[in-house]
Coordinates of C-alpha atoms in Angstrom, one line a residue:
M1 CA 27.8 109.0 39.2
R2 CA 28.7 111.6 36.6
R3 CA 32.0 113.3 37.3
V4 CA 33.2 116.8 36.5
E5 CA 36.9 117.8 37.2
T6 CA 37.9 121.4 37.5
E7 CA 40.4 123.6 39.4
V8 CA 37.7 125.7 41.2
C9 CA 34.2 124.9 41.9
I10 CA 32.1 127.9 42.9
V11 CA 28.7 127.2 44.4
G12 CA 26.3 130.1 43.9
G13 CA 25.6 132.2 40.8
G14 CA 25.2 135.5 42.5
P15 CA 27.3 138.6 42.2
A16 CA 30.2 137.1 44.3
G17 CA 30.2 133.7 42.4
V18 CA 29.8 135.0 38.8
M19 CA 32.3 137.8 39.4
L20 CA 34.9 135.5 40.8
G21 CA 34.3 132.9 38.1
Y22 CA 34.9 135.7 35.5
L23 CA 38.1 136.8 37.1
L24 CA 39.5 133.3 37.5
A25 CA 38.6 132.4 33.9
R26 CA 40.1 135.7 32.7
A27 CA 43.4 134.6 34.4
G28 CA 43.2 131.1 32.7
V29 CA 42.0 129.0 35.7
D30 CA 39.4 126.4 34.9
V31 CA 36.4 127.0 37.0
V32 CA 32.9 125.6 37.3
V33 CA 30.1 127.8 38.6
L34 CA 26.8 126.1 39.9
E35 CA 23.5 128.0 40.0
K36 CA 20.6 126.1 41.3
H37 CA 18.0 128.1 39.4
G38 CA 17.4 128.0 35.7
D39 CA 17.9 131.7 35.3
F40 CA 18.9 134.8 37.4
L41 CA 15.4 136.3 37.6
R42 CA 14.5 137.1 41.1
D43 CA 12.3 139.9 42.5
F44 CA 13.8 142.4 44.8
R45 CA 17.4 141.3 44.7
G46 CA 20.0 143.9 45.4
D47 CA 20.5 146.0 42.3
T48 CA 22.7 148.7 43.3
I49 CA 26.0 149.0 41.3
H50 CA 28.3 151.2 43.5
P51 CA 31.0 153.4 42.1
S52 CA 33.7 151.0 43.3
T53 CA 32.1 148.4 41.1
L54 CA 32.0 150.7 38.1
T55 CA 35.6 151.4 38.6
L56 CA 36.3 147.6 38.6
L57 CA 34.3 147.2 35.4
G58 CA 36.4 150.0 34.0
Q59 CA 39.6 148.2 34.9
L60 CA 38.2 145.0 33.1
G61 CA 37.3 147.0 30.0
L62 CA 33.6 146.3 30.6
R63 CA 32.3 149.7 31.9
E64 CA 31.0 151.3 28.7
E65 CA 29.4 148.0 27.4
F66 CA 27.8 147.7 30.9
L67 CA 26.5 151.2 31.0
A68 CA 24.8 150.7 27.5
L69 CA 22.3 148.4 29.3
P70 CA 19.2 150.0 30.6
H71 CA 19.8 151.4 34.0
S72 CA 19.2 154.5 36.1
E73 CA 21.8 156.7 37.8
V74 CA 21.6 158.5 41.1
R75 CA 24.1 161.2 42.2
T76 CA 22.5 162.2 45.5
L77 CA 20.7 160.4 48.3
D78 CA 18.3 162.4 50.4
F79 CA 16.3 161.4 53.6
V80 CA 13.3 163.1 54.7
V81 CA 13.0 162.9 58.5
N82 CA 9.5 164.1 59.7
G83 CA 9.2 166.5 57.0
T84 CA 12.8 167.8 57.1
R85 CA 14.8 167.0 53.9
I86 CA 18.5 166.0 54.6
H87 CA 20.9 166.1 51.8
A88 CA 23.0 163.3 53.1
V89 CA 25.1 161.8 50.2
D90 CA 26.5 163.3 47.1
F91 CA 28.4 161.0 45.0
G92 CA 29.6 164.0 42.9
A93 CA 32.3 164.3 45.6
L94 CA 34.0 161.2 44.1
P95 CA 36.4 161.2 41.3
A96 CA 34.8 161.2 37.9
P97 CA 33.7 159.2 36.0
D98 CA 32.5 156.9 38.7
D99 CA 30.6 159.5 40.7
F100 CA 27.2 158.0 40.8
L101 CA 25.2 155.0 41.8
A102 CA 23.7 152.8 39.1
F103 CA 20.5 150.9 39.5
M104 CA 20.1 147.8 37.3
P105 CA 18.0 144.6 37.9
Q106 CA 20.4 142.0 39.2
W107 CA 19.4 139.5 36.5
D108 CA 20.6 142.0 33.8
F109 CA 23.9 142.5 35.6
L110 CA 24.5 138.7 36.1
N111 CA 23.5 137.9 32.6
F112 CA 25.8 140.5 31.3
L113 CA 28.7 139.2 33.6
A114 CA 28.1 135.6 32.8
G115 CA 28.0 136.3 29.0
K116 CA 31.2 138.0 29.2
A117 CA 32.8 135.1 31.3
A118 CA 31.5 132.5 28.8
E119 CA 34.0 134.2 26.2
F120 CA 36.7 132.5 28.2
P121 CA 37.1 128.8 27.4
S122 CA 37.9 127.9 31.0
F123 CA 34.6 129.3 32.4
H124 CA 31.7 126.8 32.8
L125 CA 28.3 127.7 34.2
L126 CA 26.0 124.9 35.2
M127 CA 22.4 126.3 35.6
S128 CA 19.7 124.3 37.3
T129 CA 22.4 122.6 39.3
S130 CA 22.1 122.4 43.1
A131 CA 24.9 121.4 45.5
T132 CA 23.8 118.8 47.9
G133 CA 27.0 118.2 50.0
V134 CA 30.8 118.3 49.9
R135 CA 33.3 115.8 49.0
R136 CA 36.2 115.1 51.3
A137 CA 39.6 113.7 51.5
G138 CA 40.4 113.5 55.1
A139 CA 40.0 117.0 56.6
A140 CA 40.1 118.8 53.1
V141 CA 37.1 119.6 50.9
T142 CA 37.7 118.3 47.4
G143 CA 34.6 119.4 45.7
V144 CA 30.8 119.1 46.0
T145 CA 28.0 116.5 45.2
A146 CA 25.1 118.0 43.2
T147 CA 22.0 117.3 41.3
D148 CA 20.7 118.6 38.0
A149 CA 18.0 117.5 35.5
Q150 CA 19.9 114.4 34.7
G151 CA 20.3 113.3 38.2
E152 CA 23.3 113.2 40.6
L153 CA 26.9 114.3 39.7
E154 CA 29.9 115.3 41.6
I155 CA 32.4 118.1 40.8
V156 CA 36.0 117.4 41.9
A157 CA 38.0 120.6 42.5
R158 CA 41.2 121.7 44.1
L159 CA 39.4 124.7 45.6
T160 CA 35.6 125.0 46.5
V161 CA 34.1 128.3 47.1
A162 CA 30.9 128.8 48.9
A163 CA 29.1 131.7 47.4
D164 CA 25.7 130.4 47.9
G165 CA 24.3 133.1 50.2
R166 CA 23.2 133.3 53.9
T167 CA 21.7 129.9 53.9
S168 CA 24.7 128.3 52.2
T169 CA 24.4 124.5 51.7
V170 CA 28.2 124.1 51.4
R171 CA 28.9 126.1 54.6
A172 CA 26.4 124.0 56.5
A173 CA 27.9 120.8 55.2
T174 CA 31.2 121.9 56.6
G175 CA 30.0 122.8 60.1
L176 CA 30.8 126.4 59.8
E177 CA 28.2 128.5 61.8
P178 CA 27.9 132.3 61.4
R179 CA 27.6 134.5 64.5
Q180 CA 24.3 136.3 64.5
F181 CA 23.9 139.9 65.5
G182 CA 20.5 140.9 66.7
V183 CA 18.6 143.0 64.2
G184 CA 15.1 144.0 65.2
I185 CA 13.7 144.8 61.8
D186 CA 12.5 143.1 58.6
V187 CA 11.8 144.9 55.2
L188 CA 8.7 144.6 53.0
W189 CA 9.5 145.2 49.3
F190 CA 6.9 146.2 46.6
S191 CA 6.6 148.3 43.5
L192 CA 4.8 151.6 43.2
P193 CA 4.2 154.0 40.4
K194 CA 6.0 157.3 40.6
P195 CA 3.7 160.4 41.3
A196 CA 2.7 162.6 38.5
A197 CA 4.9 165.3 39.9
P198 CA 7.6 163.3 41.7
P199 CA 9.6 164.9 44.5
P200 CA 13.4 165.1 44.3
P201 CA 15.0 161.6 44.4
T202 CA 14.6 160.3 48.1
L203 CA 16.0 157.3 49.5
A204 CA 13.9 157.2 52.7
Y205 CA 11.1 158.8 54.5
I206 CA 11.2 158.5 58.3
G207 CA 8.2 159.7 60.3
D208 CA 5.1 158.6 62.4
G209 CA 6.9 155.5 63.5
A210 CA 7.6 154.2 60.0
L211 CA 10.5 154.2 57.6
V212 CA 9.6 154.1 53.8
L213 CA 12.2 153.4 51.1
T214 CA 11.6 154.8 47.6
I215 CA 14.4 153.7 45.1
D216 CA 13.9 155.4 41.8
R217 CA 13.7 153.0 39.0
G218 CA 12.9 155.4 36.2
D219 CA 9.2 154.7 35.5
H220 CA 8.5 153.5 39.1
Y221 CA 9.8 153.2 42.7
Q222 CA 11.1 150.0 44.0
A223 CA 9.7 150.7 47.4
G224 CA 10.1 149.2 50.9
S225 CA 8.8 149.5 54.5
V226 CA 10.9 148.7 57.5
I227 CA 8.9 146.8 60.1
P228 CA 9.6 145.3 63.5
K229 CA 11.0 141.8 63.1
G230 CA 8.2 139.1 63.2
R231 CA 5.4 141.7 62.6
F232 CA 4.5 140.9 59.1
E233 CA 1.6 138.5 59.9
A234 CA 0.2 141.1 62.2
L235 CA 0.3 143.7 59.4
R236 CA -1.4 141.3 57.0
E237 CA -4.2 140.7 59.6
A238 CA -4.7 144.4 59.9
G239 CA -5.3 144.6 56.2
I240 CA -3.7 146.2 53.1
D241 CA -5.6 149.5 53.7
A242 CA -4.0 150.0 57.0
F243 CA -0.5 149.2 55.5
R244 CA -1.1 151.7 52.8
D245 CA -2.0 154.4 55.4
S246 CA 1.1 153.8 57.3
L247 CA 3.2 154.3 54.1
T248 CA 1.5 157.5 53.2
A249 CA 1.6 158.9 56.7
A250 CA 5.5 158.7 56.6
A251 CA 5.9 159.4 52.8
K252 CA 3.3 161.9 51.9
P253 CA 4.3 162.0 48.2
L254 CA 3.0 158.5 47.9
R255 CA -0.6 159.5 48.7
G256 CA -1.5 159.6 45.0
V257 CA 0.1 156.3 44.1
A258 CA -0.2 153.9 47.1
D259 CA -3.6 152.7 45.9
A260 CA -1.6 150.6 43.4
L261 CA -0.9 148.3 46.3
T262 CA -4.1 146.2 46.4
D263 CA -3.0 142.8 47.6
W264 CA -0.5 141.3 49.9
D265 CA 0.8 139.1 47.0
Q266 CA 2.5 142.3 45.7
V267 CA 4.6 142.5 49.0
K268 CA 7.8 140.4 49.5
L269 CA 9.2 139.9 53.0
L270 CA 13.0 140.2 53.4
S271 CA 14.0 138.8 56.8
V272 CA 16.9 141.2 57.7
Q273 CA 20.0 139.5 59.0
V274 CA 23.5 140.8 60.1
S275 CA 25.9 137.8 60.6
R276 CA 29.4 136.7 59.8
L277 CA 31.7 133.7 60.1
D278 CA 34.5 133.8 62.6
T279 CA 36.4 131.5 60.2
W280 CA 35.8 131.8 56.5
H281 CA 37.8 128.7 55.4
R282 CA 38.7 125.1 55.7
P283 CA 41.3 123.1 53.8
G284 CA 40.1 123.3 50.2
L285 CA 37.2 125.6 51.0
L286 CA 36.6 129.4 51.2
C287 CA 33.4 131.2 52.0
I288 CA 32.7 134.7 50.4
G289 CA 29.8 137.1 50.1
D290 CA 26.6 136.3 52.0
A291 CA 27.9 132.9 52.8
A292 CA 30.7 134.6 54.9
H293 CA 28.9 137.8 56.1
A294 CA 25.2 138.6 55.7
M295 CA 24.8 142.5 55.3
S296 CA 21.5 144.2 56.1
P297 CA 19.9 146.4 53.3
A298 CA 21.3 149.5 54.9
F299 CA 23.3 151.7 52.5
G300 CA 22.7 148.9 49.8
V301 CA 26.2 147.6 50.0
G302 CA 25.7 143.9 50.0
V303 CA 26.3 143.4 46.3
N304 CA 29.3 145.7 46.5
Y305 CA 31.0 143.9 49.4
A306 CA 30.3 140.5 47.7
I307 CA 32.1 141.7 44.6
Q308 CA 35.0 143.0 46.5
D309 CA 35.3 139.6 48.2
A310 CA 35.5 138.0 44.7
V311 CA 38.2 140.5 43.5
A312 CA 40.3 140.0 46.6
T313 CA 40.0 136.1 46.2
A314 CA 41.0 136.3 42.5
N315 CA 43.9 138.6 43.2
A316 CA 45.2 136.3 45.9
L317 CA 44.6 132.9 44.3
A318 CA 44.8 133.1 40.6
E319 CA 48.7 132.7 40.5
P320 CA 48.7 129.9 43.1
L321 CA 46.0 128.0 41.2
L322 CA 47.9 128.2 37.9
T323 CA 51.3 127.3 39.4
G324 CA 50.6 125.0 42.3
A325 CA 48.4 124.2 45.3
V326 CA 46.5 126.7 47.3
S327 CA 47.4 126.6 51.0
E328 CA 45.0 127.2 53.9
R329 CA 47.3 130.1 54.9
Q330 CA 46.4 131.8 51.5
L331 CA 42.8 131.2 52.1
A332 CA 43.1 132.8 55.6
S333 CA 44.9 135.8 54.1
I334 CA 41.7 136.6 52.1
Q335 CA 39.7 136.6 55.3
H336 CA 42.3 138.8 56.9
R337 CA 42.0 141.3 54.1
R338 CA 38.2 141.4 53.9
L339 CA 37.0 140.8 57.5
P340 CA 38.0 144.4 58.7
P341 CA 35.9 146.4 56.1
V342 CA 33.1 143.9 56.4
R343 CA 33.1 144.3 60.4
A344 CA 33.3 148.1 60.0
M345 CA 30.3 148.3 57.6
Q346 CA 28.3 145.9 59.7
T347 CA 28.9 148.1 62.8
L348 CA 27.6 151.1 61.0
Q349 CA 24.6 149.1 59.8
L350 CA 23.8 148.0 63.4
R351 CA 24.0 151.4 64.7
L352 CA 21.7 152.8 62.0
H353 CA 19.2 150.0 62.9
A354 CA 19.4 151.0 66.5
A355 CA 18.5 154.7 65.5
I356 CA 15.7 153.8 63.2
G357 CA 14.2 151.3 65.6
R358 CA 13.4 154.0 68.1
P359 CA 9.8 154.0 69.3
P360 CA 7.4 156.5 67.7
E361 CA 7.2 158.5 71.0
K362 CA 11.0 159.0 70.8
P363 CA 11.6 160.1 67.2
V364 CA 15.1 160.7 65.9
L365 CA 13.9 164.2 64.8
A366 CA 10.9 166.2 65.9
N367 CA 8.6 167.8 63.4
P368 CA 9.5 170.6 63.3
P369 CA 13.1 170.0 64.7
T370 CA 13.8 171.5 68.1
A371 CA 16.5 174.1 68.3
G372 CA 18.9 171.5 69.8
Q373 CA 18.2 169.1 66.9
R374 CA 18.7 171.9 64.3
A375 CA 22.0 172.7 65.9
A376 CA 23.0 169.1 65.8
L377 CA 22.0 168.9 62.2
N378 CA 24.1 171.8 61.3
L379 CA 27.1 170.1 62.9
L380 CA 26.6 166.6 61.7
V381 CA 25.3 166.8 58.2
P382 CA 28.5 168.4 56.8
L383 CA 30.5 165.6 58.4
I384 CA 28.0 163.0 56.9
R385 CA 28.3 164.7 53.5
A386 CA 32.1 164.6 53.6
A387 CA 32.4 161.0 54.6
A388 CA 29.3 159.2 53.3
P389 CA 30.1 159.3 49.4
R390 CA 33.4 157.3 50.0
L391 CA 31.9 154.9 52.8
V392 CA 28.8 154.1 50.8
G393 CA 30.0 154.5 47.3
R394 CA 33.6 152.8 47.6
G395 CA 33.5 151.1 50.9
F396 CA 36.1 150.7 53.6
R397 CA 38.6 148.8 51.4
P398 CA 37.8 148.9 47.7
E399 CA 39.5 146.3 45.6
S400 CA 41.2 146.7 42.2
A401 CA 41.6 143.9 39.6
A402 CA 45.2 142.7 39.5
P403 CA 47.1 142.5 36.3
L404 CA 46.9 139.2 34.7
F405 CA 49.6 136.7 35.8
T406 CA 52.1 135.5 33.2
S407 CA 54.3 132.7 33.9

């Protein structure tokens, strides 16, 4: 069997894995990243680049080159609830220049980051390479077994990082089981043209028992529909016409463009999960990103929190990897730092799901709002506007890239 030796083996070429590989290689640590696909091209992957990530790219000297790539920028997020527009989030409240949300296809972001990482001689990206299990020496993980186009190989590493998502192969091979939190929704993703006279940028329309997402992607919407979990097949049986009718009942500006949705093949199902590990590590192993905590699409923070995990990991482990062994205590310190912000955000997400999952006969907001609801909005909306830019744009504990270690 072919054998590759490295300091760190990262399984998974998503935002967490590629960012961690970049940061460790930048510090001089030899790192191998495994990505099971031949490219990064996937439909409807998270493509939000939050202000905290823009700040990080600035710290790394990559911000301007990154923003030269095709992308769109959003400074406000509005919600329309039963016809009432709520100006909920204004990222202009954050310090400039990182006072907006950037939308970029995730494959472009990953290609950019992997290209920058490849400039460091200690970075090695193995595409079309799937982890199949872990290597062990007693209780310690010492790397992974894998397959590529040439057959089987093994990667021997002092540290293995599982960044291979919510169905992590590496996590499963070590017996780590995430705790699941009940989420009663799934999301259907699809693309729609923008209306000839588009409304102000609107993240979501809520009404008539439906929640419709409209993410402005310049010349089109990346659109979504929140549905009760397990209801996709029933919707398919009812037909695409009925589905379009439900979209336009909640999001009236889509009435002129929803006809572009003609076939269920245009619709992708995302099974929404909220879960997290109670323990993120074993000797020689660390789980980060979705492998440690699956976030729901609420607030679009999944990519951001995965990247923050990567930054915290590199900050804590680059020096130990360069100068000696990594202890399980050091691995535990990363969980100790990242678990509280993850837990806080997941709590907010679950509360949002409970609110939007209300039955149609008990809407969050009447149309028109009652006097009591108007009073509540007048009280709550200013509080949301004050807190949301930081909570959504930067998160509960944004991480900063540590200065490079010099021995």
